[in-house]
């Protein structure tokens, strides 16, 4: 389906999502997919299930994670993202430990996106 075929309200929402700051996108992802998970395996399983339909969200979040990781954040921001928004307890709760955790999530998203692409190609 092409963007032009979508209803105006859906196109407006997609455009609005693209305008959100990367930090906000990461925060929303952590709150929605990580905060209530008991393990990273649970997070990955949920992401893989969603990727069976679409990887649009995965790509948006991956781009936001990459942007946040490439940005010099104010001290304590990464740790707060993971600890508060992600509700995740790390062995190293520092910004460095939180950045490592976020890099791991980015890697997970890349893997899920890649696998979804392979699955789609195999189904063609």
JSON list of C-alpha atoms in Angstrom, two decimals:
[
{"chain": "A", "resi": 1, "resn": "UNK", "atom": "CA", "xyz": [0.00, 0.00, 0.00]},
{"chain": "A", "resi": 2, "resn": "UNK", "atom": "CA", "xyz": [1.33, 3.40, -0.94]},
{"chain": "A", "resi": 3, "resn": "UNK", "atom": "CA", "xyz": [1.24, 6.44, 1.38]},
{"chain": "A", "resi": 4, "resn": "UNK", "atom": "CA", "xyz": [-1.15, 8.16, -1.04]},
{"chain": "A", "resi": 5, "resn": "UNK", "atom": "CA", "xyz": [-3.62, 5.29, -0.56]},
{"chain": "A", "resi": 6, "resn": "UNK", "atom": "CA", "xyz": [-3.79, 5.82, 3.21]},
{"chain": "A", "resi": 7, "resn": "UNK", "atom": "CA", "xyz": [-6.53, 7.92, 4.80]},
{"chain": "A", "resi": 8, "resn": "UNK", "atom": "CA", "xyz": [-5.53, 11.49, 5.66]},
{"chain": "A", "resi": 9, "resn": "UNK", "atom": "CA", "xyz": [-5.69, 10.80, 9.40]},
{"chain": "A", "resi": 10, "resn": "UNK", "atom": "CA", "xyz": [-3.23, 7.89, 9.11]},
{"chain": "A", "resi": 11, "resn": "UNK", "atom": "CA", "xyz": [-0.83, 9.90, 6.94]},
{"chain": "A", "resi": 12, "resn": "UNK", "atom": "CA", "xyz": [-0.98, 12.78, 9.44]},
{"chain": "A", "resi": 13, "resn": "UNK", "atom": "CA", "xyz": [-0.21, 10.43, 12.34]},
{"chain": "A", "resi": 14, "resn": "UNK", "atom": "CA", "xyz": [2.74, 8.86, 10.52]},
{"chain": "A", "resi": 15, "resn": "UNK", "atom": "CA", "xyz": [4.11, 12.31, 9.71]},
{"chain": "A", "resi": 16, "resn": "UNK", "atom": "CA", "xyz": [3.70, 13.36, 13.33]},
{"chain": "A", "resi": 17, "resn": "UNK", "atom": "CA", "xyz": [5.57, 10.27, 14.54]},
{"chain": "A", "resi": 18, "resn": "UNK", "atom": "CA", "xyz": [8.46, 11.15, 12.25]},
{"chain": "A", "resi": 19, "resn": "UNK", "atom": "CA", "xyz": [8.74, 14.59, 13.86]},
{"chain": "A", "resi": 20, "resn": "UNK", "atom": "CA", "xyz": [9.14, 13.39, 17.45]},
{"chain": "A", "resi": 21, "resn": "UNK", "atom": "CA", "xyz": [12.56, 13.88, 19.07]},
{"chain": "A", "resi": 22, "resn": "UNK", "atom": "CA", "xyz": [14.66, 10.69, 19.21]},
{"chain": "A", "resi": 23, "resn": "UNK", "atom": "CA", "xyz": [14.89, 10.80, 23.01]},
{"chain": "A", "resi": 24, "resn": "UNK", "atom": "CA", "xyz": [11.10, 10.80, 23.23]},
{"chain": "A", "resi": 25, "resn": "UNK", "atom": "CA", "xyz": [10.84, 7.86, 20.80]},
{"chain": "A", "resi": 26, "resn": "UNK", "atom": "CA", "xyz": [13.36, 5.87, 22.87]},
{"chain": "A", "resi": 27, "resn": "UNK", "atom": "CA", "xyz": [11.55, 6.75, 26.10]},
{"chain": "A", "resi": 28, "resn": "UNK", "atom": "CA", "xyz": [8.23, 5.60, 24.65]},
{"chain": "A", "resi": 29, "resn": "UNK", "atom": "CA", "xyz": [9.79, 2.35, 23.43]},
{"chain": "A", "resi": 30, "resn": "UNK", "atom": "CA", "xyz": [11.32, 1.62, 26.82]},
{"chain": "A", "resi": 31, "resn": "UNK", "atom": "CA", "xyz": [8.04, 2.35, 28.59]},
{"chain": "A", "resi": 32, "resn": "UNK", "atom": "CA", "xyz": [6.00, 0.27, 26.18]},
{"chain": "A", "resi": 33, "resn": "UNK", "atom": "CA", "xyz": [8.23, -2.72, 25.45]},
{"chain": "A", "resi": 34, "resn": "UNK", "atom": "CA", "xyz": [10.92, -3.00, 28.11]},
{"chain": "A", "resi": 35, "resn": "UNK", "atom": "CA", "xyz": [9.49, -1.67, 31.38]},
{"chain": "A", "resi": 36, "resn": "UNK", "atom": "CA", "xyz": [7.05, -4.51, 31.94]},
{"chain": "A", "resi": 37, "resn": "UNK", "atom": "CA", "xyz": [9.20, -7.34, 30.53]},
{"chain": "A", "resi": 38, "resn": "UNK", "atom": "CA", "xyz": [10.76, -9.92, 32.80]},
{"chain": "A", "resi": 39, "resn": "UNK", "atom": "CA", "xyz": [13.65, -10.64, 30.44]},
{"chain": "A", "resi": 40, "resn": "UNK", "atom": "CA", "xyz": [15.28, -9.43, 27.26]},
{"chain": "A", "resi": 41, "resn": "UNK", "atom": "CA", "xyz": [14.13, -12.69, 25.68]},
{"chain": "A", "resi": 42, "resn": "UNK", "atom": "CA", "xyz": [10.55, -11.58, 26.33]},
{"chain": "A", "resi": 43, "resn": "UNK", "atom": "CA", "xyz": [11.27, -8.20, 24.70]},
{"chain": "A", "resi": 44, "resn": "UNK", "atom": "CA", "xyz": [12.80, -9.91, 21.66]},
{"chain": "A", "resi": 45, "resn": "UNK", "atom": "CA", "xyz": [9.92, -12.37, 21.34]},
{"chain": "A", "resi": 46, "resn": "UNK", "atom": "CA", "xyz": [7.42, -9.52, 21.35]},
{"chain": "A", "resi": 47, "resn": "UNK", "atom": "CA", "xyz": [9.43, -7.58, 18.77]},
{"chain": "A", "resi": 48, "resn": "UNK", "atom": "CA", "xyz": [9.72, -10.62, 16.50]},
{"chain": "A", "resi": 49, "resn": "UNK", "atom": "CA", "xyz": [5.97, -11.21, 16.68]},
{"chain": "A", "resi": 50, "resn": "UNK", "atom": "CA", "xyz": [5.27, -7.60, 15.67]},
{"chain": "A", "resi": 51, "resn": "UNK", "atom": "CA", "xyz": [7.89, -7.79, 12.89]},
{"chain": "A", "resi": 52, "resn": "UNK", "atom": "CA", "xyz": [5.87, -10.57, 11.30]},
{"chain": "A", "resi": 53, "resn": "UNK", "atom": "CA", "xyz": [3.42, -7.86, 10.28]},
{"chain": "A", "resi": 54, "resn": "UNK", "atom": "CA", "xyz": [5.56, -4.73, 9.98]},
{"chain": "A", "resi": 55, "resn": "UNK", "atom": "CA", "xyz": [9.00, -3.42, 10.92]},
{"chain": "A", "resi": 56, "resn": "UNK", "atom": "CA", "xyz": [8.05, 0.24, 10.64]},
{"chain": "A", "resi": 57, "resn": "UNK", "atom": "CA", "xyz": [8.12, 0.77, 14.42]},
{"chain": "A", "resi": 58, "resn": "UNK", "atom": "CA", "xyz": [11.35, -1.22, 14.72]},
{"chain": "A", "resi": 59, "resn": "UNK", "atom": "CA", "xyz": [13.09, 0.99, 12.15]},
{"chain": "A", "resi": 60, "resn": "UNK", "atom": "CA", "xyz": [11.81, 4.17, 13.78]},
{"chain": "A", "resi": 61, "resn": "UNK", "atom": "CA", "xyz": [13.02, 3.08, 17.22]},
{"chain": "A", "resi": 62, "resn": "UNK", "atom": "CA", "xyz": [16.36, 1.84, 15.86]},
{"chain": "A", "resi": 63, "resn": "UNK", "atom": "CA", "xyz": [16.97, 5.21, 14.21]},
{"chain": "A", "resi": 64, "resn": "UNK", "atom": "CA", "xyz": [16.08, 6.99, 17.44]},
{"chain": "A", "resi": 65, "resn": "UNK", "atom": "CA", "xyz": [18.36, 4.73, 19.50]},
{"chain": "A", "resi": 66, "resn": "UNK", "atom": "CA", "xyz": [21.24, 5.31, 17.10]},
{"chain": "A", "resi": 67, "resn": "UNK", "atom": "CA", "xyz": [20.66, 9.05, 17.27]},
{"chain": "A", "resi": 68, "resn": "UNK", "atom": "CA", "xyz": [20.49, 9.07, 21.08]},
{"chain": "A", "resi": 69, "resn": "UNK", "atom": "CA", "xyz": [23.64, 6.95, 21.35]},
{"chain": "A", "resi": 70, "resn": "UNK", "atom": "CA", "xyz": [25.48, 9.30, 18.99]},
{"chain": "A", "resi": 71, "resn": "UNK", "atom": "CA", "xyz": [24.44, 12.36, 20.99]},
{"chain": "A", "resi": 72, "resn": "UNK", "atom": "CA", "xyz": [26.25, 13.78, 23.99]},
{"chain": "A", "resi": 73, "resn": "UNK", "atom": "CA", "xyz": [23.50, 13.50, 26.58]},
{"chain": "A", "resi": 74, "resn": "UNK", "atom": "CA", "xyz": [23.27, 15.47, 29.81]},
{"chain": "A", "resi": 75, "resn": "UNK", "atom": "CA", "xyz": [24.80, 13.51, 32.69]},
{"chain": "A", "resi": 76, "resn": "UNK", "atom": "CA", "xyz": [22.37, 11.00, 34.14]},
{"chain": "A", "resi": 77, "resn": "UNK", "atom": "CA", "xyz": [20.04, 10.98, 31.13]},
{"chain": "A", "resi": 78, "resn": "UNK", "atom": "CA", "xyz": [20.94, 7.52, 29.81]},
{"chain": "A", "resi": 79, "resn": "UNK", "atom": "CA", "xyz": [20.86, 6.01, 33.29]},
{"chain": "A", "resi": 80, "resn": "UNK", "atom": "CA", "xyz": [17.45, 7.56, 33.92]},
{"chain": "A", "resi": 81, "resn": "UNK", "atom": "CA", "xyz": [16.12, 6.32, 30.57]},
{"chain": "A", "resi": 82, "resn": "UNK", "atom": "CA", "xyz": [17.03, 2.73, 31.37]},
{"chain": "A", "resi": 83, "resn": "UNK", "atom": "CA", "xyz": [16.40, 2.76, 35.11]},
{"chain": "A", "resi": 84, "resn": "UNK", "atom": "CA", "xyz": [13.20, 4.80, 35.27]},
{"chain": "A", "resi": 85, "resn": "UNK", "atom": "CA", "xyz": [11.59, 4.64, 31.86]},
{"chain": "A", "resi": 86, "resn": "UNK", "atom": "CA", "xyz": [12.79, 1.13, 31.07]},
{"chain": "A", "resi": 87, "resn": "UNK", "atom": "CA", "xyz": [12.33, -0.08, 34.64]},
{"chain": "A", "resi": 88, "resn": "UNK", "atom": "CA", "xyz": [15.50, -2.11, 34.16]},
{"chain": "A", "resi": 89, "resn": "UNK", "atom": "CA", "xyz": [18.06, -2.77, 36.88]},
{"chain": "A", "resi": 90, "resn": "UNK", "atom": "CA", "xyz": [21.60, -2.92, 35.55]},
{"chain": "A", "resi": 91, "resn": "UNK", "atom": "CA", "xyz": [24.74, -4.28, 37.20]},
{"chain": "A", "resi": 92, "resn": "UNK", "atom": "CA", "xyz": [26.33, -0.98, 36.14]},
{"chain": "A", "resi": 93, "resn": "UNK", "atom": "CA", "xyz": [23.62, 1.68, 36.54]},
{"chain": "A", "resi": 94, "resn": "UNK", "atom": "CA", "xyz": [25.89, 4.47, 35.27]},
{"chain": "A", "resi": 95, "resn": "UNK", "atom": "CA", "xyz": [25.38, 6.30, 31.99]},
{"chain": "A", "resi": 96, "resn": "UNK", "atom": "CA", "xyz": [28.05, 4.05, 30.46]},
{"chain": "A", "resi": 97, "resn": "UNK", "atom": "CA", "xyz": [26.20, 0.92, 31.60]},
{"chain": "A", "resi": 98, "resn": "UNK", "atom": "CA", "xyz": [22.91, 2.33, 30.34]},
{"chain": "A", "resi": 99, "resn": "UNK", "atom": "CA", "xyz": [24.47, 3.19, 26.97]},
{"chain": "A", "resi": 100, "resn": "UNK", "atom": "CA", "xyz": [25.72, -0.39, 26.68]},
{"chain": "A", "resi": 101, "resn": "UNK", "atom": "CA", "xyz": [22.19, -1.65, 27.43]},
{"chain": "A", "resi": 102, "resn": "UNK", "atom": "CA", "xyz": [20.75, 0.68, 24.77]},
{"chain": "A", "resi": 103, "resn": "UNK", "atom": "CA", "xyz": [23.37, -0.53, 22.26]},
{"chain": "A", "resi": 104, "resn": "UNK", "atom": "CA", "xyz": [22.20, -4.07, 23.02]},
{"chain": "A", "resi": 105, "resn": "UNK", "atom": "CA", "xyz": [18.59, -3.10, 22.32]},
{"chain": "A", "resi": 106, "resn": "UNK", "atom": "CA", "xyz": [19.69, -1.51, 19.04]},
{"chain": "A", "resi": 107, "resn": "UNK", "atom": "CA", "xyz": [21.46, -4.74, 18.10]},
{"chain": "A", "resi": 108, "resn": "UNK", "atom": "CA", "xyz": [18.34, -6.70, 18.99]},
{"chain": "A", "resi": 109, "resn": "UNK", "atom": "CA", "xyz": [16.23, -4.47, 16.76]},
{"chain": "A", "resi": 110, "resn": "UNK", "atom": "CA", "xyz": [18.71, -4.85, 13.88]},
{"chain": "A", "resi": 111, "resn": "UNK", "atom": "CA", "xyz": [18.56, -8.62, 14.25]},
{"chain": "A", "resi": 112, "resn": "UNK", "atom": "CA", "xyz": [14.76, -8.65, 14.33]},
{"chain": "A", "resi": 113, "resn": "UNK", "atom": "CA", "xyz": [14.55, -6.39, 11.26]},
{"chain": "A", "resi": 114, "resn": "UNK", "atom": "CA", "xyz": [17.08, -8.52, 9.36]},
{"chain": "A", "resi": 115, "resn": "UNK", "atom": "CA", "xyz": [15.27, -11.75, 10.22]},
{"chain": "A", "resi": 116, "resn": "UNK", "atom": "CA", "xyz": [11.92, -10.28, 9.17]},
{"chain": "A", "resi": 117, "resn": "UNK", "atom": "CA", "xyz": [13.47, -9.32, 5.84]},
{"chain": "A", "resi": 118, "resn": "UNK", "atom": "CA", "xyz": [14.85, -12.84, 5.33]},
{"chain": "A", "resi": 119, "resn": "UNK", "atom": "CA", "xyz": [11.49, -14.36, 6.29]},
{"chain": "A", "resi": 120, "resn": "UNK", "atom": "CA", "xyz": [9.67, -12.09, 3.84]},
{"chain": "A", "resi": 121, "resn": "UNK", "atom": "CA", "xyz": [12.12, -12.95, 1.05]},
{"chain": "A", "resi": 122, "resn": "UNK", "atom": "CA", "xyz": [11.71, -16.67, 1.74]},
{"chain": "A", "resi": 123, "resn": "UNK", "atom": "CA", "xyz": [7.94, -16.29, 1.56]},
{"chain": "A", "resi": 124, "resn": "UNK", "atom": "CA", "xyz": [8.01, -14.64, -1.88]}
]
